mmCIF file of C-alpha atoms in Angstrom:
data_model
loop_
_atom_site.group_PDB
_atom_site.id
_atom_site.type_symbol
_atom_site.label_atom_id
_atom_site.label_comp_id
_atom_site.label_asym_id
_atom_site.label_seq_id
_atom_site.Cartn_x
_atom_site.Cartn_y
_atom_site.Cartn_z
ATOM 1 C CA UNK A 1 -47.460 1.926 -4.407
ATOM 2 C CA UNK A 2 -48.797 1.133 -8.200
ATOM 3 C CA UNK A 3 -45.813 3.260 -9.747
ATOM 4 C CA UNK A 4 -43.457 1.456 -7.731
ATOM 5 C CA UNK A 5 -44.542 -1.714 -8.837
ATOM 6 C CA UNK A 6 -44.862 -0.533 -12.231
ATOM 7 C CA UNK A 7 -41.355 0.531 -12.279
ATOM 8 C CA UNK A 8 -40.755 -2.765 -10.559
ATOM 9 C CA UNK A 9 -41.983 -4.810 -13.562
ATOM 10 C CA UNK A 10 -40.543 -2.421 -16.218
ATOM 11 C CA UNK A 11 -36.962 -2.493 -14.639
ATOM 12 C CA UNK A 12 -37.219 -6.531 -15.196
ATOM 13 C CA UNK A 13 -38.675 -6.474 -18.150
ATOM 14 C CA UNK A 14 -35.422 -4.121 -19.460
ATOM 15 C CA UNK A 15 -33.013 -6.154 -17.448
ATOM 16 C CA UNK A 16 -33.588 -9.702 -18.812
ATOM 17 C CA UNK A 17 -33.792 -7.429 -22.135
ATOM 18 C CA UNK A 18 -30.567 -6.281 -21.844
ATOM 19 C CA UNK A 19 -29.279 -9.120 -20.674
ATOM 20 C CA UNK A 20 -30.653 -11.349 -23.772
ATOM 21 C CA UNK A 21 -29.503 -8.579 -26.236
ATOM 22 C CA UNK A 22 -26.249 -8.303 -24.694
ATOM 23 C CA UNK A 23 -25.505 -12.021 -25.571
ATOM 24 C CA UNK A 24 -26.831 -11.567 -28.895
ATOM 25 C CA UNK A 25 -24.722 -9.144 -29.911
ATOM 26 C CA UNK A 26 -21.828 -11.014 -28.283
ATOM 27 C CA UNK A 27 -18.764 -10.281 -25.827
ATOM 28 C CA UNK A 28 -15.826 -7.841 -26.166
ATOM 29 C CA UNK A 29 -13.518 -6.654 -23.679
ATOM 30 C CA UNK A 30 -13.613 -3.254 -22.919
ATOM 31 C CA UNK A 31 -10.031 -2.621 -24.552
ATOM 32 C CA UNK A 32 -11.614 -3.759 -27.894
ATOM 33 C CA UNK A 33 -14.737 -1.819 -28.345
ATOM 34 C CA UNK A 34 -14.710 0.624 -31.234
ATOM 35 C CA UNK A 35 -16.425 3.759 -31.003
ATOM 36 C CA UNK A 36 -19.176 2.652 -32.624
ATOM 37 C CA UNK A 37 -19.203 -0.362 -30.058
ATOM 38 C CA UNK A 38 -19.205 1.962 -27.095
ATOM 39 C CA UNK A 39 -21.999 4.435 -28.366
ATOM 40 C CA UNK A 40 -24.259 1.825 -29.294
ATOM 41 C CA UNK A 41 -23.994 0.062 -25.626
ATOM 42 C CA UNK A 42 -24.569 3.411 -24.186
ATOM 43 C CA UNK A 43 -27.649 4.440 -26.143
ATOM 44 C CA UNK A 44 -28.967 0.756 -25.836
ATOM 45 C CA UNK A 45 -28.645 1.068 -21.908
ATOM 46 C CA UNK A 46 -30.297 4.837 -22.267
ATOM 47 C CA UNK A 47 -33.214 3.182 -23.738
ATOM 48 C CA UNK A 48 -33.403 0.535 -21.064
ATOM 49 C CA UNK A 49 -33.224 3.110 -18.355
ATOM 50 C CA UNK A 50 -36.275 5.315 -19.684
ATOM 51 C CA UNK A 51 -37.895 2.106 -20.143
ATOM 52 C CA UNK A 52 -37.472 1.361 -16.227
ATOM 53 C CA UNK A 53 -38.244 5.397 -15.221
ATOM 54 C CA UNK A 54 -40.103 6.817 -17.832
ATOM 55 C CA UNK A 55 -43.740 6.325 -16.284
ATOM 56 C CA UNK A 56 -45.504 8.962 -18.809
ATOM 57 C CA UNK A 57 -45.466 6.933 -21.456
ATOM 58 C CA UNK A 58 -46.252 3.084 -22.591
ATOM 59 C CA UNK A 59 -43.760 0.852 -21.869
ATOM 60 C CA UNK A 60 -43.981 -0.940 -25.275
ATOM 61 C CA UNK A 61 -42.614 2.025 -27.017
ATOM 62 C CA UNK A 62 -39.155 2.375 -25.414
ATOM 63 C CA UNK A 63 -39.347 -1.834 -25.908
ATOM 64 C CA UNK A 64 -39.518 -1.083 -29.381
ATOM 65 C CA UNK A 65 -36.792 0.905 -30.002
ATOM 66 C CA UNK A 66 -34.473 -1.192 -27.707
ATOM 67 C CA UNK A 67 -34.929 -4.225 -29.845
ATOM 68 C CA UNK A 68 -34.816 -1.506 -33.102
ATOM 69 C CA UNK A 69 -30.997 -0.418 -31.743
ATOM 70 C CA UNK A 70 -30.014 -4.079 -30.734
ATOM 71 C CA UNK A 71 -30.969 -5.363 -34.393
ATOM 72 C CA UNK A 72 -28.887 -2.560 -36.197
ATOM 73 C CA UNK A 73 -25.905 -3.076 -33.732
ATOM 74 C CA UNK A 74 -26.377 -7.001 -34.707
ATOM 75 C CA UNK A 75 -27.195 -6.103 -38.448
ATOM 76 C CA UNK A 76 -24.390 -4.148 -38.333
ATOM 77 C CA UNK A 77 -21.849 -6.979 -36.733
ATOM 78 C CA UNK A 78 -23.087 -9.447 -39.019
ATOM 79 C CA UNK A 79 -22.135 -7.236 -42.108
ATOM 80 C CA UNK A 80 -18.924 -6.262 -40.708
ATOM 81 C CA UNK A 81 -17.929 -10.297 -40.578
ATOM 82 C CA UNK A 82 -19.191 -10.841 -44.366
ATOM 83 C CA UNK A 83 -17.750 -7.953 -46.083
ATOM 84 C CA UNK A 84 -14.114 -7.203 -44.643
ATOM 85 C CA UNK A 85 -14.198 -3.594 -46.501
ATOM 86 C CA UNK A 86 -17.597 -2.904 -44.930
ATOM 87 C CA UNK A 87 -15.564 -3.809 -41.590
ATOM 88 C CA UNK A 88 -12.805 -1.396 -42.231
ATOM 89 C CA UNK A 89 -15.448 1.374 -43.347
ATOM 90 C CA UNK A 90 -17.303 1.038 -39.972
ATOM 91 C CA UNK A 91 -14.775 0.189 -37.479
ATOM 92 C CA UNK A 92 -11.389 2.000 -39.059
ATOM 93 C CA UNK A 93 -7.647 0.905 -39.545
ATOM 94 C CA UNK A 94 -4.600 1.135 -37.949
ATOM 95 C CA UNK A 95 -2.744 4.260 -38.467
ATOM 96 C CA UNK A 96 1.008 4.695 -38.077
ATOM 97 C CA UNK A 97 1.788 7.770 -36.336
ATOM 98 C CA UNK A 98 5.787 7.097 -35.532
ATOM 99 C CA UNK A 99 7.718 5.883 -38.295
ATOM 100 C CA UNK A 100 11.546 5.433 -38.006
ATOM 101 C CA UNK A 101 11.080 7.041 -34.756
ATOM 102 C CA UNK A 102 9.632 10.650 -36.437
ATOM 103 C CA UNK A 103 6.117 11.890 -35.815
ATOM 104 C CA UNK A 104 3.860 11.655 -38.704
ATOM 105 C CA UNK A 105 1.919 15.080 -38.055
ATOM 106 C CA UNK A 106 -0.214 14.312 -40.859
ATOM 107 C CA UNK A 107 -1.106 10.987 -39.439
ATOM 108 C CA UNK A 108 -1.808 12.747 -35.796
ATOM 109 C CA UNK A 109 -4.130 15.238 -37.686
ATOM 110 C CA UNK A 110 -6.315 12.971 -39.319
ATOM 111 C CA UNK A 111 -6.564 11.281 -35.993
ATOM 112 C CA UNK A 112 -7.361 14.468 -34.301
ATOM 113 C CA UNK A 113 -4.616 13.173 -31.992
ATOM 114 C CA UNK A 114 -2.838 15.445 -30.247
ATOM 115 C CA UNK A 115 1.154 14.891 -29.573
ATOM 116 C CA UNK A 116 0.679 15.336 -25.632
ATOM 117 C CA UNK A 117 -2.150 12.657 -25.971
ATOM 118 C CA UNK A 118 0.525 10.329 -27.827
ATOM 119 C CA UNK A 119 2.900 10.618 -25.005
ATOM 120 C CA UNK A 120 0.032 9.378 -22.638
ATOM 121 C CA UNK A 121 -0.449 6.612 -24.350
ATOM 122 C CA UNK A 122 3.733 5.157 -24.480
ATOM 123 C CA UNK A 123 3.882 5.998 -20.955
ATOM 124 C CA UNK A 124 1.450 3.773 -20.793
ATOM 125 C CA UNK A 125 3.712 1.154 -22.706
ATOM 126 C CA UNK A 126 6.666 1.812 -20.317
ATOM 127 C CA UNK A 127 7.956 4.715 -23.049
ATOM 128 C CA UNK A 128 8.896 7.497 -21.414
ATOM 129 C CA UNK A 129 11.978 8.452 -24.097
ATOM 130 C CA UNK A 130 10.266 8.971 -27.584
ATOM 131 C CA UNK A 131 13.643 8.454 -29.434
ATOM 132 C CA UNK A 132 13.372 4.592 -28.304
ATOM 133 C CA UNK A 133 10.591 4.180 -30.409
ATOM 134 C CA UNK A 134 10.715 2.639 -34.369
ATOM 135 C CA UNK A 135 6.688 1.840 -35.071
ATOM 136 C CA UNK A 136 4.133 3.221 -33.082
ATOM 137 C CA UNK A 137 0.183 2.279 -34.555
ATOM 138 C CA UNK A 138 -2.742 3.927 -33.537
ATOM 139 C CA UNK A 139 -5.354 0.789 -33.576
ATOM 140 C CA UNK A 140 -8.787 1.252 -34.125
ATOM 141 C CA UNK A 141 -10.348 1.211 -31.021
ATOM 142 C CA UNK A 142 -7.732 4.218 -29.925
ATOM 143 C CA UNK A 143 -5.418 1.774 -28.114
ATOM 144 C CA UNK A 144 -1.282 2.378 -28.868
ATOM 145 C CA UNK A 145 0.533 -0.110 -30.130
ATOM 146 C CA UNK A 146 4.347 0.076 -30.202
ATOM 147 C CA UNK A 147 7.702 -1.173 -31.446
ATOM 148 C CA UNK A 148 10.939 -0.689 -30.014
ATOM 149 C CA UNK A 149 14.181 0.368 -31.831
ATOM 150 C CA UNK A 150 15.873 -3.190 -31.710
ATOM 151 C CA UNK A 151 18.415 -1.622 -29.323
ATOM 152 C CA UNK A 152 16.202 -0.767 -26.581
ATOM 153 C CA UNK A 153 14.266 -4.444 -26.496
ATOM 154 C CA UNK A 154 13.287 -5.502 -23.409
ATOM 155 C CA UNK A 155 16.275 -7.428 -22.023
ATOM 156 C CA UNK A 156 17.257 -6.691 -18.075
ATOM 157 C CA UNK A 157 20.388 -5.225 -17.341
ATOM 158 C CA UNK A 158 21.231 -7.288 -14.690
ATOM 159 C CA UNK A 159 21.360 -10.196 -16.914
ATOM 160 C CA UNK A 160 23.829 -8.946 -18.973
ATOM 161 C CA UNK A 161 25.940 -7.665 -15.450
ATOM 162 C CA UNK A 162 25.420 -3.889 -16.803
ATOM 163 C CA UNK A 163 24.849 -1.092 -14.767
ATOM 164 C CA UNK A 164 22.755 1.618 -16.812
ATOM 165 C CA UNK A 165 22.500 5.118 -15.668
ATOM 166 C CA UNK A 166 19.143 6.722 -14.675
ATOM 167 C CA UNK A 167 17.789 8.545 -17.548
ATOM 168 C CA UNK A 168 14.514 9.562 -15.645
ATOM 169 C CA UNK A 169 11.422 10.603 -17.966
ATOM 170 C CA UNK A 170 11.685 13.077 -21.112
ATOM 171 C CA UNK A 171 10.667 16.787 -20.583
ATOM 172 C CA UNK A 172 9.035 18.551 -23.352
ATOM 173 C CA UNK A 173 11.766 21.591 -24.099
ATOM 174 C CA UNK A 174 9.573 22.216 -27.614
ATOM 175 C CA UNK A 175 5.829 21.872 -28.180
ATOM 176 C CA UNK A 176 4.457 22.361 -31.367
ATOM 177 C CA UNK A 177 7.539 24.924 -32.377
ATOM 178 C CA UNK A 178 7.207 26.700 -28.974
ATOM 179 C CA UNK A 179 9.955 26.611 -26.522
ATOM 180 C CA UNK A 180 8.794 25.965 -23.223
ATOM 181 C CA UNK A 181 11.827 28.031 -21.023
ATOM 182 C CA UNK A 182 10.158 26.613 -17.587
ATOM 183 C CA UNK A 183 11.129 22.888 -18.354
ATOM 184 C CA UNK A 184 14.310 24.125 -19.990
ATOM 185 C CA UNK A 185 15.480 26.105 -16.409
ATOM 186 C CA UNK A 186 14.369 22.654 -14.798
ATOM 187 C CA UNK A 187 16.511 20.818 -16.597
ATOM 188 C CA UNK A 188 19.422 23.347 -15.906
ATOM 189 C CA UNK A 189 19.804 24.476 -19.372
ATOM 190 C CA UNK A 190 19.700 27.829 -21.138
ATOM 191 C CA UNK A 191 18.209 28.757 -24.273
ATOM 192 C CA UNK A 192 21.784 29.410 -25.826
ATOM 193 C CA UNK A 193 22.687 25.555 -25.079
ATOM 194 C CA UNK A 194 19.845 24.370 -27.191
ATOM 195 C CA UNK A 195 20.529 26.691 -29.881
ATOM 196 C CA UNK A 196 23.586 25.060 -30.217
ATOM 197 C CA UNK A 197 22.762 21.646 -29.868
ATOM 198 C CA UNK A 198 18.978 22.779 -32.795
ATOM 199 C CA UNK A 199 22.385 24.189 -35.304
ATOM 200 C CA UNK A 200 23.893 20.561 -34.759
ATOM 201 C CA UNK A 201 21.307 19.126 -36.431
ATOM 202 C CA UNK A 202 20.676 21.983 -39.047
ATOM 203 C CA UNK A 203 17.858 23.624 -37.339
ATOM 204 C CA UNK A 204 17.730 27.354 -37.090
ATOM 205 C CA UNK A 205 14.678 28.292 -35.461
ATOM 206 C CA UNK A 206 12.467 26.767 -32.679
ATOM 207 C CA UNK A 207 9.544 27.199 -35.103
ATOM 208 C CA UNK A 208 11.410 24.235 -37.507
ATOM 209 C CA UNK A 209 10.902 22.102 -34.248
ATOM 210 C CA UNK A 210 7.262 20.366 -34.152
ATOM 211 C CA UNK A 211 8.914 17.811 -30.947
ATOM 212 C CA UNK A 212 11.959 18.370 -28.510
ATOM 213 C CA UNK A 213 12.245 16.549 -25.150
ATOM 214 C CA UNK A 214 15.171 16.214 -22.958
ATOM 215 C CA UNK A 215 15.552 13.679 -19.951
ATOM 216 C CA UNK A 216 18.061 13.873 -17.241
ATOM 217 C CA UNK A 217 20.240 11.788 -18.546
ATOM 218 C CA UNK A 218 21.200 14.143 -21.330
ATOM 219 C CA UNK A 219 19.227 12.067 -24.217
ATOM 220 C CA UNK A 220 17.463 14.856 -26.597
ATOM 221 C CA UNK A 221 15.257 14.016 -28.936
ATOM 222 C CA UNK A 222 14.218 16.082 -31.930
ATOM 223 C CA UNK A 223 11.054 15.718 -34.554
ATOM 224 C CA UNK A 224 11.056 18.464 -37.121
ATOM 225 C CA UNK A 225 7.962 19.274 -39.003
ATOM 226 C CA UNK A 226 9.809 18.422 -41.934
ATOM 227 C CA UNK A 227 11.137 14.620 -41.614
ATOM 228 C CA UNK A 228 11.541 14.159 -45.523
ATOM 229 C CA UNK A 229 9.986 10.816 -45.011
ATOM 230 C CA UNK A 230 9.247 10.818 -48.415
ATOM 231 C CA UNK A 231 6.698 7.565 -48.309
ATOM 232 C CA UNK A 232 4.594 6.554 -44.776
ATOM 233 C CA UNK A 233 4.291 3.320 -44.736
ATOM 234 C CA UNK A 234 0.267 2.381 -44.934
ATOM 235 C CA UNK A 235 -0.150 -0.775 -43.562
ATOM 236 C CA UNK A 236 -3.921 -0.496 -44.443
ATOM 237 C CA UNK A 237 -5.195 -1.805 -47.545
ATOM 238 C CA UNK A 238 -8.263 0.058 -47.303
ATOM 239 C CA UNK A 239 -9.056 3.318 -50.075
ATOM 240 C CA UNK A 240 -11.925 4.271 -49.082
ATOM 241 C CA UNK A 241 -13.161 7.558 -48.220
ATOM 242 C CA UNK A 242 -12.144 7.476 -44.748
#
């Protein structure tokens, strides 16, 4: 009966706690938390927890380090809004990963991104063709951002009294300069017919081939690992060591 009141107390005690920390350090949506953001809250409602449960030792010490964490994550807020560079050491910058409609592998590598993950995230966007893509930005809180090639804007075909064809979603034919023959034989297409259609566009080996996907529409789309994109654009303005 004592422990359960104990607990009792301790689990209001860390709930109006948490509750007066969480408005200190202010409100994000979800969708915006960094990484940073989200380990903090999760440590900070650890401590809170063991504060509630944890009936083999004082209650003052857990208190203690819950107001320690919630005073660095403010401390750390509060510098991030007075020294923008601080902000961008901390929290990141957008990286480009598509440019001109090529994968930057570089960019995905730094990101520890992989291309399968990528293709997640413009589904997500209503992307299921990769070639309809100019921009695509990696923000810092991991969320996708993308840019259309100016042809395939949003504007509805019926509008415009235009029929379009299905083109149904893109099938990976090449991963990561590895043919993938199942998806190929799905698509009703042999390895000779790609072949031809790689020596259109100069390639002579799947190994050149770092992105191939094919819908059923007949739309293929190529990335090489060499795009000669001799400049990314860095929309960043950070130089850091990050």
């Amino acid at each position: 009966m004592n422990e359960g009141l104990v607990v009792f107390v301790r689990a209001v005690i860390g709930f109006f706690s948490l509750l007066i920390f969480a408005r200190i350090l202010g409100k994000e949506q979800i969708s915006q938390l960094t990484f940073f953001d989200y380990v903090l809250g999760i440590t900070i409602g650890s401590i809170a927890a063991t504060l509630t449960t944890d009936l083999t030792s004082r209650a003052w010490s857990h208190w203690v380090g819950l107001i320690t964490w919630t005073a660095l994550g403010f401390l750390m807020e509060y510098m991030c809004m007075k020294w923008r560079y601080f902000a961008k050491y901390i929290e990141g910058e957008p990286t480009i990963i598509i440019m001109n409609g090529k994968i930057l592998e570089n960019a995905l590598r730094k990101m520890e991104f992989r291309v399968s993950d990528v293709m997640i995230l413009l589904r997500s966007k209503d992307v299921f063709d990769i070639s309809e893509v100019d921009f695509a930005i990696i923000e810092p809180n991991g969320q996708l951002s993308v840019l259309k090639k100016p042809e395939y804007e949003t504007v509805k075909a019926k509008d415009l009294n235009i029929k379009n064809p299905a083109s149904g979603i893109s099938t990976e034919i090449i991963y990561d300069g590895i043919l993938i023959e199942e998806n190929l034989r799905q698509l009703k297409k042999d390895k000779k017919w790609l072949m031809d259609q790689l020596k259109k566009k100069g390639i002579h080996s799947v190994s050149e081939v770092f992105l191939a996907t094919l819908n059923k529409g007949g739309t293929l789309y190529i990335d090489k690992y060499e795009d000669h994109i001799q400049k990314p654009l860095d929309i960043g303005d950070y130089k850091g060591p990050f």
